[in-house]
PDB file of C-alpha atoms in Angstrom:
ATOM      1  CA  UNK A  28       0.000   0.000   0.000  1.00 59.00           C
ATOM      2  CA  UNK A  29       2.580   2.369   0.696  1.00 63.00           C
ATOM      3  CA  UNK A  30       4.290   1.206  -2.684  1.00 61.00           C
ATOM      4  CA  UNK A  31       1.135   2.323  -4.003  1.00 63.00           C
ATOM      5  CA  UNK A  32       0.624   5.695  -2.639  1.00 60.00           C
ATOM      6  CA  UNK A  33       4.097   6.533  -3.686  1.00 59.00           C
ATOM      7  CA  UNK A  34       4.017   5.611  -7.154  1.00 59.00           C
ATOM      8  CA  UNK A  35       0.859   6.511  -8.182  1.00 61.00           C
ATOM      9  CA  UNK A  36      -1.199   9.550  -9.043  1.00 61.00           C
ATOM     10  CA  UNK A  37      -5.071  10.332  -8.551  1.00 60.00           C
ATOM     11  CA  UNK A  38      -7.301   9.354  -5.701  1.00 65.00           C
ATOM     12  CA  UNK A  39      -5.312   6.399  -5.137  1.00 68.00           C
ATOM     13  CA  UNK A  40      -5.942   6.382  -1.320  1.00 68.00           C
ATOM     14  CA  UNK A  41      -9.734   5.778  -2.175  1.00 71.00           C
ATOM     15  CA  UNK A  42      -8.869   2.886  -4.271  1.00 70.00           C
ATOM     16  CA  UNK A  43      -6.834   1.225  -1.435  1.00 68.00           C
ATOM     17  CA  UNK A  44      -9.462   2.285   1.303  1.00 71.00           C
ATOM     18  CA  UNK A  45     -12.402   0.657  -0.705  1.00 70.00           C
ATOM     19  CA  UNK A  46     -10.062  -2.599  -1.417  1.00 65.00           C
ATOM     20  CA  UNK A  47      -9.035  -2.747   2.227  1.00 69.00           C
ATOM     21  CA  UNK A  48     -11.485  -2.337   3.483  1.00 69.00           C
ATOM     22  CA  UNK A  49     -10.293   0.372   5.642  1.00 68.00           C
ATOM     23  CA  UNK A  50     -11.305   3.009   8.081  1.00 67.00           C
ATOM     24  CA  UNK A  51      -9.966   6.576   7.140  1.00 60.00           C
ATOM     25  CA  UNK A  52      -7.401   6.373   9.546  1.00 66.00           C
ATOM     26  CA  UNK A  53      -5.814   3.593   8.448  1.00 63.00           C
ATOM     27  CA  UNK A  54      -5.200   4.007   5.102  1.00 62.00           C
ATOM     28  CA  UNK A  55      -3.925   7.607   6.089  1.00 65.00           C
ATOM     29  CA  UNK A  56      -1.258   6.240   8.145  1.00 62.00           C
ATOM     30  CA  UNK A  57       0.104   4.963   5.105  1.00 58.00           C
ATOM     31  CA  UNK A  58      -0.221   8.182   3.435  1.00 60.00           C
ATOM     32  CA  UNK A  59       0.773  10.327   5.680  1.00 64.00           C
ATOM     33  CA  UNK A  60       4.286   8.914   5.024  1.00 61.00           C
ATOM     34  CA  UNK A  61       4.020   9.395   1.126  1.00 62.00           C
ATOM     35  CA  UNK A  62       7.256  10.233   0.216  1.00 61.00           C
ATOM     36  CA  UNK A  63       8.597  14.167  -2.047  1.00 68.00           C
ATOM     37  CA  UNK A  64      10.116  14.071  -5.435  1.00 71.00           C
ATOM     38  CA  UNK A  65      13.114  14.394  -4.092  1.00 74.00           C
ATOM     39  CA  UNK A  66      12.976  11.775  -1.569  1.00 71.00           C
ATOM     40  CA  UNK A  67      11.283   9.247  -3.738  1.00 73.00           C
ATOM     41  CA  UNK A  68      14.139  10.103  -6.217  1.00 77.00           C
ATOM     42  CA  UNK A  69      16.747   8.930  -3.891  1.00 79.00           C
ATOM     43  CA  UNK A  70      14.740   5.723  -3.108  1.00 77.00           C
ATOM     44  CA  UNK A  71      14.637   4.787  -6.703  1.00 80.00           C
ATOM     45  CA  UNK A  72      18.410   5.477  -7.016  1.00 84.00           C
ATOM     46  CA  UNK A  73      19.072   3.067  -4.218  1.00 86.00           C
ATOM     47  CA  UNK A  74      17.083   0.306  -5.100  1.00 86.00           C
ATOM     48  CA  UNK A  75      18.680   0.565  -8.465  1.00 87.00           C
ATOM     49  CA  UNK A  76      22.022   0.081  -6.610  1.00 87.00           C
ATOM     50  CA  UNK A  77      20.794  -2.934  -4.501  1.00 90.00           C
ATOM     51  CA  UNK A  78      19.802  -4.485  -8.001  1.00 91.00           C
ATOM     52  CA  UNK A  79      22.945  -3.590  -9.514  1.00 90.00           C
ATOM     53  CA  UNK A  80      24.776  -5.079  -6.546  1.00 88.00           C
ATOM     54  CA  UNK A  81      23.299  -8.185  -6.838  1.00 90.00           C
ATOM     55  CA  UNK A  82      23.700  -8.631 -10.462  1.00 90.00           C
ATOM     56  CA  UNK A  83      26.983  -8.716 -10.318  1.00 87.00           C
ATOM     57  CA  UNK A  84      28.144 -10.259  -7.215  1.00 85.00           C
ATOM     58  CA  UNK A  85      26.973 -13.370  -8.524  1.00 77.00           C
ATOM     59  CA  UNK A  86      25.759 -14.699  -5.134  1.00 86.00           C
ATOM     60  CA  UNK A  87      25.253 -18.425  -6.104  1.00 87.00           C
ATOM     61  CA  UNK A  88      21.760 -17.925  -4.107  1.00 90.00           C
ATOM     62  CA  UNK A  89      20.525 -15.417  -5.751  1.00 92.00           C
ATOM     63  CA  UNK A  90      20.988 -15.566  -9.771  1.00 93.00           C
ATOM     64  CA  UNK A  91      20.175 -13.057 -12.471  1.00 93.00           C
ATOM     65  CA  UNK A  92      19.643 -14.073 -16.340  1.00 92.00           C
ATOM     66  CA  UNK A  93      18.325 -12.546 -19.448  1.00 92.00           C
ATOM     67  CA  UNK A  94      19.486  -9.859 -22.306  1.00 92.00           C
ATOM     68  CA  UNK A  95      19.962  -6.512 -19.735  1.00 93.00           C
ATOM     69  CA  UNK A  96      21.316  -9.037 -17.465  1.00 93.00           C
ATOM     70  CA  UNK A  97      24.450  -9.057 -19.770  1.00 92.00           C
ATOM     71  CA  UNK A  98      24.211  -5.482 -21.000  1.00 92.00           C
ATOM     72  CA  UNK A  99      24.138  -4.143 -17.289  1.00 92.00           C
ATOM     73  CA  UNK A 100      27.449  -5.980 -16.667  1.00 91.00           C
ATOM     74  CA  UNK A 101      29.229  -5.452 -19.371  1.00 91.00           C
ATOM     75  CA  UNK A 102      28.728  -1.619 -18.873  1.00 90.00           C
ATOM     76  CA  UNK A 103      29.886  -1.986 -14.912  1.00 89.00           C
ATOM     77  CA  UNK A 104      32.729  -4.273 -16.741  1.00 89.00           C
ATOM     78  CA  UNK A 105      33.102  -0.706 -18.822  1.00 89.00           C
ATOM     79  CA  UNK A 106      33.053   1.582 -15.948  1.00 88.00           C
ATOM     80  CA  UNK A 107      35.090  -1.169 -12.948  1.00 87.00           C
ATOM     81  CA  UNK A 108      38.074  -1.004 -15.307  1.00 84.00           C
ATOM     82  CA  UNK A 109      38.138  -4.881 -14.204  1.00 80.00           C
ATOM     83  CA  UNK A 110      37.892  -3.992 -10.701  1.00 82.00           C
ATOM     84  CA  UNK A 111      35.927  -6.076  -8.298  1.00 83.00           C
ATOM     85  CA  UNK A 112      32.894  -3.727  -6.956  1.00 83.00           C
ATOM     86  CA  UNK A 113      33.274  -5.997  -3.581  1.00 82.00           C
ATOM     87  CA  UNK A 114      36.729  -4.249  -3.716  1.00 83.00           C
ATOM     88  CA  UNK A 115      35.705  -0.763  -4.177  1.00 84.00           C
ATOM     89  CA  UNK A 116      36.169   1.574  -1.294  1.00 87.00           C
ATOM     90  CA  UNK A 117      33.091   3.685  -0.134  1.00 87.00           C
ATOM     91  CA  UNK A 118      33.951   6.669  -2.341  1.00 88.00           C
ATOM     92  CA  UNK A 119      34.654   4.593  -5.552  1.00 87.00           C
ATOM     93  CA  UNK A 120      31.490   2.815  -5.175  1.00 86.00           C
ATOM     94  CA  UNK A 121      29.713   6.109  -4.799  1.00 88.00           C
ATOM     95  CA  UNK A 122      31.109   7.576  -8.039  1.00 89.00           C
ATOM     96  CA  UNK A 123      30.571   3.760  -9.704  1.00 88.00           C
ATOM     97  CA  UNK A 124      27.151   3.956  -9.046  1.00 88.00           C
ATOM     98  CA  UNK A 125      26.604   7.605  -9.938  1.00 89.00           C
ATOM     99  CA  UNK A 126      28.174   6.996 -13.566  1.00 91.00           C
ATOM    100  CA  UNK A 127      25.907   3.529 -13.555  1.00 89.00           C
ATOM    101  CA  UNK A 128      22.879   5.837 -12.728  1.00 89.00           C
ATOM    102  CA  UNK A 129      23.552   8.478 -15.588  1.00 90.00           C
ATOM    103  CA  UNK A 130      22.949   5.451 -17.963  1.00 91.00           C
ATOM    104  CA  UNK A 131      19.587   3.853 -16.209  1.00 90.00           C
ATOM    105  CA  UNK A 132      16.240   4.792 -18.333  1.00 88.00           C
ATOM    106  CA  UNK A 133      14.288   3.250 -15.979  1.00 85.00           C
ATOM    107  CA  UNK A 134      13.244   0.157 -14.278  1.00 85.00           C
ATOM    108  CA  UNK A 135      10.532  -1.604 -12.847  1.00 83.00           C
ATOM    109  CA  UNK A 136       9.979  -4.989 -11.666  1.00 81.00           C
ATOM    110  CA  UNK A 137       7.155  -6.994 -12.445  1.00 80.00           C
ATOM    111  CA  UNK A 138       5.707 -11.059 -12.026  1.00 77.00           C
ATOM    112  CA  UNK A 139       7.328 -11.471 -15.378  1.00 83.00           C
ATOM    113  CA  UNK A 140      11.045 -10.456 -14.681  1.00 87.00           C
ATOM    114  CA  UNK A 141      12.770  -7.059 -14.265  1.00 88.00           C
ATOM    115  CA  UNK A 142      12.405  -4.389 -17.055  1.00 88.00           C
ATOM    116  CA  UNK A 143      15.755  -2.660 -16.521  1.00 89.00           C
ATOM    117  CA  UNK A 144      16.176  -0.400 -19.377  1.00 89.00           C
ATOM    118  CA  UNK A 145      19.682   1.624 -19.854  1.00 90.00           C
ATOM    119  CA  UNK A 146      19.569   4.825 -21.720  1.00 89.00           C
ATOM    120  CA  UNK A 147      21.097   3.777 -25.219  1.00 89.00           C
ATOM    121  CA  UNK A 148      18.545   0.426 -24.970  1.00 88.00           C
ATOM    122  CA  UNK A 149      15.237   2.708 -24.867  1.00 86.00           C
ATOM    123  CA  UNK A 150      14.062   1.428 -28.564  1.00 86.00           C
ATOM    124  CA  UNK A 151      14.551  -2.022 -28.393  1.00 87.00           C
ATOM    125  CA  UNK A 152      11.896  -2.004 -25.950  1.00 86.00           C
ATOM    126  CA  UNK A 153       9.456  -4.391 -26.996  1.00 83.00           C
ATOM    127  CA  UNK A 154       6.187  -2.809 -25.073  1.00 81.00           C
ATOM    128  CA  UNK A 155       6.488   0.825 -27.599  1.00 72.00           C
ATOM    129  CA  UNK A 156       8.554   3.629 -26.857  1.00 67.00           C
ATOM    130  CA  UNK A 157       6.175   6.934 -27.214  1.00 64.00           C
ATOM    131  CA  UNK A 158       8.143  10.614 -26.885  1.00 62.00           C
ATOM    132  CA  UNK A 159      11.228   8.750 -25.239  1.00 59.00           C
ATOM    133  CA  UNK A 160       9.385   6.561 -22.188  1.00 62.00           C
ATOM    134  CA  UNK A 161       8.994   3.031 -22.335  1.00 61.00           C
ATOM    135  CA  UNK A 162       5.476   1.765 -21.459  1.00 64.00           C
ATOM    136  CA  UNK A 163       6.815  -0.712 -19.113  1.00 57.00           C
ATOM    137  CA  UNK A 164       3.163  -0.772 -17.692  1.00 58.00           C
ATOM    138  CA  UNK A 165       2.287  -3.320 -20.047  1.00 67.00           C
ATOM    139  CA  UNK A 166       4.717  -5.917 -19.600  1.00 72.00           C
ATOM    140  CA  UNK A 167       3.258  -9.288 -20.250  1.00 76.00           C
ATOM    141  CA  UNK A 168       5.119 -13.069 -21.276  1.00 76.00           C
ATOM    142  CA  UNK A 169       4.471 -12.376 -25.024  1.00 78.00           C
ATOM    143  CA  UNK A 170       6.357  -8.795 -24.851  1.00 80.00           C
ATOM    144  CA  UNK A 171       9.174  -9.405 -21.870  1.00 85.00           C
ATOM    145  CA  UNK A 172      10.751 -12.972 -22.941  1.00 81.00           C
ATOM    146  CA  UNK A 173      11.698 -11.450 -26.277  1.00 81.00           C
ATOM    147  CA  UNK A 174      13.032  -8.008 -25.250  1.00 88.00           C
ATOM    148  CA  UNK A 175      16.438  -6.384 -25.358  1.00 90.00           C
ATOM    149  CA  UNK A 176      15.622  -4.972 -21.574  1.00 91.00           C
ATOM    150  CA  UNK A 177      14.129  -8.070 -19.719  1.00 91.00           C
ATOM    151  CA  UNK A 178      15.629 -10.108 -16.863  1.00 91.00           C
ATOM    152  CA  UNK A 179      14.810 -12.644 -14.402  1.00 92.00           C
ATOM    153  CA  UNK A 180      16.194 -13.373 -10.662  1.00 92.00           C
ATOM    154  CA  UNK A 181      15.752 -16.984  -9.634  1.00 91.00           C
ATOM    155  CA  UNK A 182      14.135 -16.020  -6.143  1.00 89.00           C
ATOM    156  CA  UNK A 183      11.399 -12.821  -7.452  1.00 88.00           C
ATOM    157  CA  UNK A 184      10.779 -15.070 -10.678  1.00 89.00           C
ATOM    158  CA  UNK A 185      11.166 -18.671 -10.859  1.00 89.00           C
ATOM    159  CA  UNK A 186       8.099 -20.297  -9.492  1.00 89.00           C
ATOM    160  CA  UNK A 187       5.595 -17.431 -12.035  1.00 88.00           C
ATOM    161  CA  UNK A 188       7.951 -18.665 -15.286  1.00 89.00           C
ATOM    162  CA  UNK A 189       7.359 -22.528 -14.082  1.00 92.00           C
ATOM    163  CA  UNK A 190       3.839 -21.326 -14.079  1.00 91.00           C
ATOM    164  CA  UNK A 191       4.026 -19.498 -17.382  1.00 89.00           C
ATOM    165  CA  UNK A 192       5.599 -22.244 -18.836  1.00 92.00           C
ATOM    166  CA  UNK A 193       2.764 -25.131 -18.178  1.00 93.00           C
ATOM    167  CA  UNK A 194       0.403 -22.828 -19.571  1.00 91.00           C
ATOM    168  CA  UNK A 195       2.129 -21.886 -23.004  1.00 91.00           C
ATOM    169  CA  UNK A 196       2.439 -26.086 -23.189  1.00 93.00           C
ATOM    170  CA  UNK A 197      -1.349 -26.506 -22.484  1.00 93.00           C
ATOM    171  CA  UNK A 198      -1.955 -24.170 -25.409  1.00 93.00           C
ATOM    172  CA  UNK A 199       0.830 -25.400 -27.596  1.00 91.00           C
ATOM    173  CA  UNK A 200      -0.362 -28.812 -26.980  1.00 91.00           C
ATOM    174  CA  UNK A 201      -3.862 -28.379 -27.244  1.00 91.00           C
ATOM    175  CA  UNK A 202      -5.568 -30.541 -30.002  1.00 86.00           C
ATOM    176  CA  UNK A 203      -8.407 -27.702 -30.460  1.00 87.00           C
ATOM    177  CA  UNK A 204      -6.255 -24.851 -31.772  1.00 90.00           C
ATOM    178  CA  UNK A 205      -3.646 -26.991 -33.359  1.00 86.00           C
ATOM    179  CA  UNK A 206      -4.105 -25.092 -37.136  1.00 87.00           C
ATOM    180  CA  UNK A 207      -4.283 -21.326 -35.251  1.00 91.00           C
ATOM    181  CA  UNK A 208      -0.928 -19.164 -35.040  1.00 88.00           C
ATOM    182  CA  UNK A 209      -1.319 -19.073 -30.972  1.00 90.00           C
ATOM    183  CA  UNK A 210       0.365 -22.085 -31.403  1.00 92.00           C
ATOM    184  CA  UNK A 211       3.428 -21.500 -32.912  1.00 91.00           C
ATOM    185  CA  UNK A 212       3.380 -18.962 -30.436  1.00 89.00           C
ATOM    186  CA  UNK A 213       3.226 -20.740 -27.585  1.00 91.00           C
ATOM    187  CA  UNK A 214       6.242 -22.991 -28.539  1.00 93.00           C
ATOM    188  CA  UNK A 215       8.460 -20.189 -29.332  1.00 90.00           C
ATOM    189  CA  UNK A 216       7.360 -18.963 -25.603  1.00 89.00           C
ATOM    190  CA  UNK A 217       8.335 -21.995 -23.743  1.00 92.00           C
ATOM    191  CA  UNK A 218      11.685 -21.855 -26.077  1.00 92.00           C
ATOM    192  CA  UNK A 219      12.490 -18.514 -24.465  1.00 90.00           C
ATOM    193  CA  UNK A 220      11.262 -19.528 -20.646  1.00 91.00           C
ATOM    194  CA  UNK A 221      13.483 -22.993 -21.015  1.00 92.00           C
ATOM    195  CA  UNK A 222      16.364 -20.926 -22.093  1.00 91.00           C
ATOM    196  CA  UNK A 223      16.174 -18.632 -19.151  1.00 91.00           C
ATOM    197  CA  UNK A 224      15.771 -21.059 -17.157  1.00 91.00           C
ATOM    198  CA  UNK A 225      18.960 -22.521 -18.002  1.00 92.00           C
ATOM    199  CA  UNK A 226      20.811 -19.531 -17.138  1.00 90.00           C
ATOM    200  CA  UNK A 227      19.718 -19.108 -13.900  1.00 89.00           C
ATOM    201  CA  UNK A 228      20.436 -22.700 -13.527  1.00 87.00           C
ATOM    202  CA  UNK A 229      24.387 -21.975 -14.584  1.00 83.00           C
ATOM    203  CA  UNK A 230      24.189 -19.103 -12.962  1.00 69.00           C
ATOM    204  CA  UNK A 231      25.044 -17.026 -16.153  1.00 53.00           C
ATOM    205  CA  UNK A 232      23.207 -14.257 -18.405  1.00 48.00           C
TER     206      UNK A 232
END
């Protein structure tokens, strides 16, 4: 809920009262806390980090695959000048991030994987770019397993692509619908889930 309020514009509070459930004062708790421009700036920047972090640490626990995956390490591969970021001290890692940051778009994670979009990646997006933002609202399987700026983490996305994946077989297998296009389809989207899969099962991109 206080994701919500946060990232959201209009009478959002109403929404979240009626869903709830709620009182008035409970839901204002939550919004009382809504957070400035300028602080929700900052909390975007360090999530971003945290995400960044954890890509490329390659923590055998927690596994990142998929096409930004590689793009978002080969830039810090750019910008580390080999250097491990474990290594870093404090004020390198600031200025690491900071030059990391000037190349984010945007990013936004989702039950599908992670849309993490870096500036010069912006129209390979496969949702539409319109006047320079990527409509990352729309992310669905068909869109996100074929895009330029998708990734998955084994522990936010494994068990909704197992689920993905039994229900792009039902339809690829399905004897009704065996002469439509969905088909076709359908295979090609298990292809990509199986393959991301893999990674995350080597523990690569």
């Amino acid at each position: 809920m206080a994701f919500a309020l946060r990232k959201f514009d209009g009478n959002v509070e109403e929404a979240i009262k009626q869903e709830f459930r709620h009182h008035g004062h409970h839901t204002q708790a939550y919004s009382r806390n809504k957070l400035n421009e300028e602080e929700s700036a900052l909390v975007r920047s360090e999530y971003a980090q945290e995400i960044i972090k954890r890509i490329l640490i390659n923590d055998p626990t927690d596994k990142w695959a998929g096409p930004s995956t590689k793009k978002i390490r080969g830039l810090a591969e750019k910008l580390l000048h080999g250097l491990n970021i474990e290594m870093l001290s404090l004020e390198e890692l600031a200025e690491f991030h900071q030059e990391i940051h000037e190349n984010i778009h945007s990013m936004l994670m989702h039950s599908y994987g992670l849309c993490f979009v870096l500036k010069d990646s912006i129209n390979l997006a496969k949702c539409g770019v319109k006047d320079s933002i990527v409509k990352t609202g729309s992310a669905n399987s068909k869109l996100c397993h074929g895009c330029a700026n998708f990734c998955v983490n084994n522990k936010s996305h494994e068990h909704n692509m197992a689920i993905n994946k039994r229900r792009w077989n039902a339809t690829a297998s399905s004897e009704f619908i065996q002469n439509f296009p969905i088909v076709a389809e359908a295979k090609s989207m298990v292809k990509h889930i199986e393959k991301l899969e893999a990674a995350l099962e080597a523990g690569n991109e």
